[in-house]
Tab-separated table of C-alpha atoms in Angstrom:
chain	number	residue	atom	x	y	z
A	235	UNK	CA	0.000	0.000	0.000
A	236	UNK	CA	1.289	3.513	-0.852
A	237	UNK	CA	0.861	5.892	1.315
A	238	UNK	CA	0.645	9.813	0.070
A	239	UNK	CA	1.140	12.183	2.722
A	240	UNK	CA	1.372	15.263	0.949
A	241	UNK	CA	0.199	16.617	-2.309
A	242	UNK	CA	2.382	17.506	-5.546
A	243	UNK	CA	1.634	18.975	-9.304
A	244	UNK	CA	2.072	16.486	-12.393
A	245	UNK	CA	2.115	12.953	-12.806
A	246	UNK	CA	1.426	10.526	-10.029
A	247	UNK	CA	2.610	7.268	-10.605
A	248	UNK	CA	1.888	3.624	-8.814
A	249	UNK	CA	-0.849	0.814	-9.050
A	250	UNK	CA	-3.729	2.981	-8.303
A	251	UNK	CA	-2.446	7.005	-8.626
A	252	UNK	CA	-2.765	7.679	-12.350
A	253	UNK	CA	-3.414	11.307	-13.103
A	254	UNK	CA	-2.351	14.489	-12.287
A	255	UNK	CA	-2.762	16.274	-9.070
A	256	UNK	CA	-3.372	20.331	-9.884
A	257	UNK	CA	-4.358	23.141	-7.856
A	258	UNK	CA	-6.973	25.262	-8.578
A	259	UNK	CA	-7.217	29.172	-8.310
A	260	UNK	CA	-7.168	29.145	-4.341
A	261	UNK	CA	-4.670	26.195	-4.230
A	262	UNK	CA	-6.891	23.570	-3.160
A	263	UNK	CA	-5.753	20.298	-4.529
A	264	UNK	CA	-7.438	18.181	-7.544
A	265	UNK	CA	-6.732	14.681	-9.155
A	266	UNK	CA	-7.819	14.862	-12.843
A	267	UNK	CA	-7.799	10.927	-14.148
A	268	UNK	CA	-9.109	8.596	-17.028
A	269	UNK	CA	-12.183	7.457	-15.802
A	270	UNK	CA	-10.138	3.436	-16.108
A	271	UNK	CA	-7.672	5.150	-14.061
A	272	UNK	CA	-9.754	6.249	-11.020
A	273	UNK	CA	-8.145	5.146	-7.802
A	274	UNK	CA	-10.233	2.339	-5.975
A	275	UNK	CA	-10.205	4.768	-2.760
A	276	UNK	CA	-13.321	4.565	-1.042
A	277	UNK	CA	-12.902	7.671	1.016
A	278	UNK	CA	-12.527	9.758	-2.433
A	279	UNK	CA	-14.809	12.162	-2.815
A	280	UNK	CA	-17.205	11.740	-6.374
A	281	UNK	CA	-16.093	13.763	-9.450
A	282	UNK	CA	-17.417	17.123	-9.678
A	283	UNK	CA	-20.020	16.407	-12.376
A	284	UNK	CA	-21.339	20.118	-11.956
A	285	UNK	CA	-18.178	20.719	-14.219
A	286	UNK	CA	-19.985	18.774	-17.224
A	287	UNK	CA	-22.655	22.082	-17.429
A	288	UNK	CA	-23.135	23.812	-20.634
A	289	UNK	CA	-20.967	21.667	-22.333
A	290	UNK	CA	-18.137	22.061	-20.482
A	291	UNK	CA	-18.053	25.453	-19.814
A	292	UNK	CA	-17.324	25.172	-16.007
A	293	UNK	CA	-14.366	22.993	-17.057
A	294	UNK	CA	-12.740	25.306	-19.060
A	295	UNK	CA	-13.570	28.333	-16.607
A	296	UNK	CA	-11.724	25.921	-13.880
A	297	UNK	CA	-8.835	25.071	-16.170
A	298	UNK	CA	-8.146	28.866	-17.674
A	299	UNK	CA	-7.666	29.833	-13.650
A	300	UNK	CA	-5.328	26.962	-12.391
A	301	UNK	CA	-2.753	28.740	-9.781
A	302	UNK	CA	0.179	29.421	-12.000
A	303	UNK	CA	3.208	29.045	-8.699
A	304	UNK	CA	1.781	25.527	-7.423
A	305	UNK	CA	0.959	24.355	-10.754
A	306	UNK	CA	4.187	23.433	-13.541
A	307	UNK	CA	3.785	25.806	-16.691
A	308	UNK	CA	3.421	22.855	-18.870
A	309	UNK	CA	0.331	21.261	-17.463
A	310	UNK	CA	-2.096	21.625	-19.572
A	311	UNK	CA	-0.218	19.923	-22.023
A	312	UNK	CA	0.512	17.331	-19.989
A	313	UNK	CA	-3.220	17.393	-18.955
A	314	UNK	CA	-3.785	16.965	-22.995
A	315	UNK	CA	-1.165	14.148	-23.900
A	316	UNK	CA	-3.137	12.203	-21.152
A	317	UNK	CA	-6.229	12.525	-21.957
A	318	UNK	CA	-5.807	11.427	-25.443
A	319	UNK	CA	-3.350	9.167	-24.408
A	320	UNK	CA	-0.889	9.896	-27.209
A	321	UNK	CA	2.793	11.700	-27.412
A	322	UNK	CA	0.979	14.119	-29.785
A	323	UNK	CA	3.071	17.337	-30.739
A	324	UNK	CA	1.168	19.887	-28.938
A	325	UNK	CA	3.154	22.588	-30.632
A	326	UNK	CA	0.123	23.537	-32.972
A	327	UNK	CA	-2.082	23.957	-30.856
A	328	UNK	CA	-2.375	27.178	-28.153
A	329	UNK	CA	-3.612	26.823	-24.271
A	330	UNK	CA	-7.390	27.835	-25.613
A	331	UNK	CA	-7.265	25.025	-27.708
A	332	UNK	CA	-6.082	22.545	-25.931
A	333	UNK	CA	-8.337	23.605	-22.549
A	334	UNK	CA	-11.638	23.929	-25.131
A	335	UNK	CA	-10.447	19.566	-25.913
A	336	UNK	CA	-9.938	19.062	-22.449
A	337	UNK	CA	-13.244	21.038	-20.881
A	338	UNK	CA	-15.377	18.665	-24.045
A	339	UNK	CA	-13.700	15.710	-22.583
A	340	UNK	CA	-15.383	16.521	-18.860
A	341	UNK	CA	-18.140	17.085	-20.331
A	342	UNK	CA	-18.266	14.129	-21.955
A	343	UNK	CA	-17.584	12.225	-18.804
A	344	UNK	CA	-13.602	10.055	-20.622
A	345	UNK	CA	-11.759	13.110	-17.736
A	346	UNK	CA	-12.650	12.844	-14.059
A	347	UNK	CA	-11.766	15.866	-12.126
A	348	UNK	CA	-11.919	14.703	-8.265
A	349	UNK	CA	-11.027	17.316	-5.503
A	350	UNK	CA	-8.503	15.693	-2.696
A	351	UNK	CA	-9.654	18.087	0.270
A	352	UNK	CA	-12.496	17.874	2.573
């Protein structure tokens, strides 16, 4: 059993920590994972499916205003390469784009975003 005891940006790897822990505008803590690669926790709180409004628009709002010093600068791409699950060159696209793919993926319910506070 792993045991976490304190929270970090980007990648978390192991048996059951696939995703990546960001903070949000106020620096409260987030796991965004694959739905296959939710951790089997059963103190986790739900996904916040009130993220999945208006086609995503809550998503994107939350994902323009990550905290830029606790979160790495590349995140979002890493964010993207996850979600599709592919070493795609992200150079063509700009952060708009790539938050507008990633904000239609939560609404689509294929990203979980899961705050790790109570």
């Amino acid at each position: 059993m792993e045991i976490i005891n304190s929270f970090y940006s980007g990648c978390r790897n192991g048996v059951n920590n696939n995703g990546h822990v960001v903070y949000c505008r106020y620096g409260l803590p987030y796991l965004i994972c694959l739905p296959l690669n939710r951790p089997d926790d059963p103190l986790l709180n739900p996904a916040l499916t009130h993220l999945k409004a208006m086609n995503g628009y809550y998503a994107n709002q939350f994902l323009s205003n990550l905290h830029s010093a606790l979160n790495s600068e590349d995140i979002i791409a890493a964010l993207y390469q996850y979600a599709l699950q592919s070493p795609v060159s992200i150079s063509d696209y700009n952060k708009a784009e790539l938050i507008d793919t990633l904000s239609g993926l939560v609404a689509q319910s294929k990203l979980l975003i899961i705050p790790l506070f109570d």
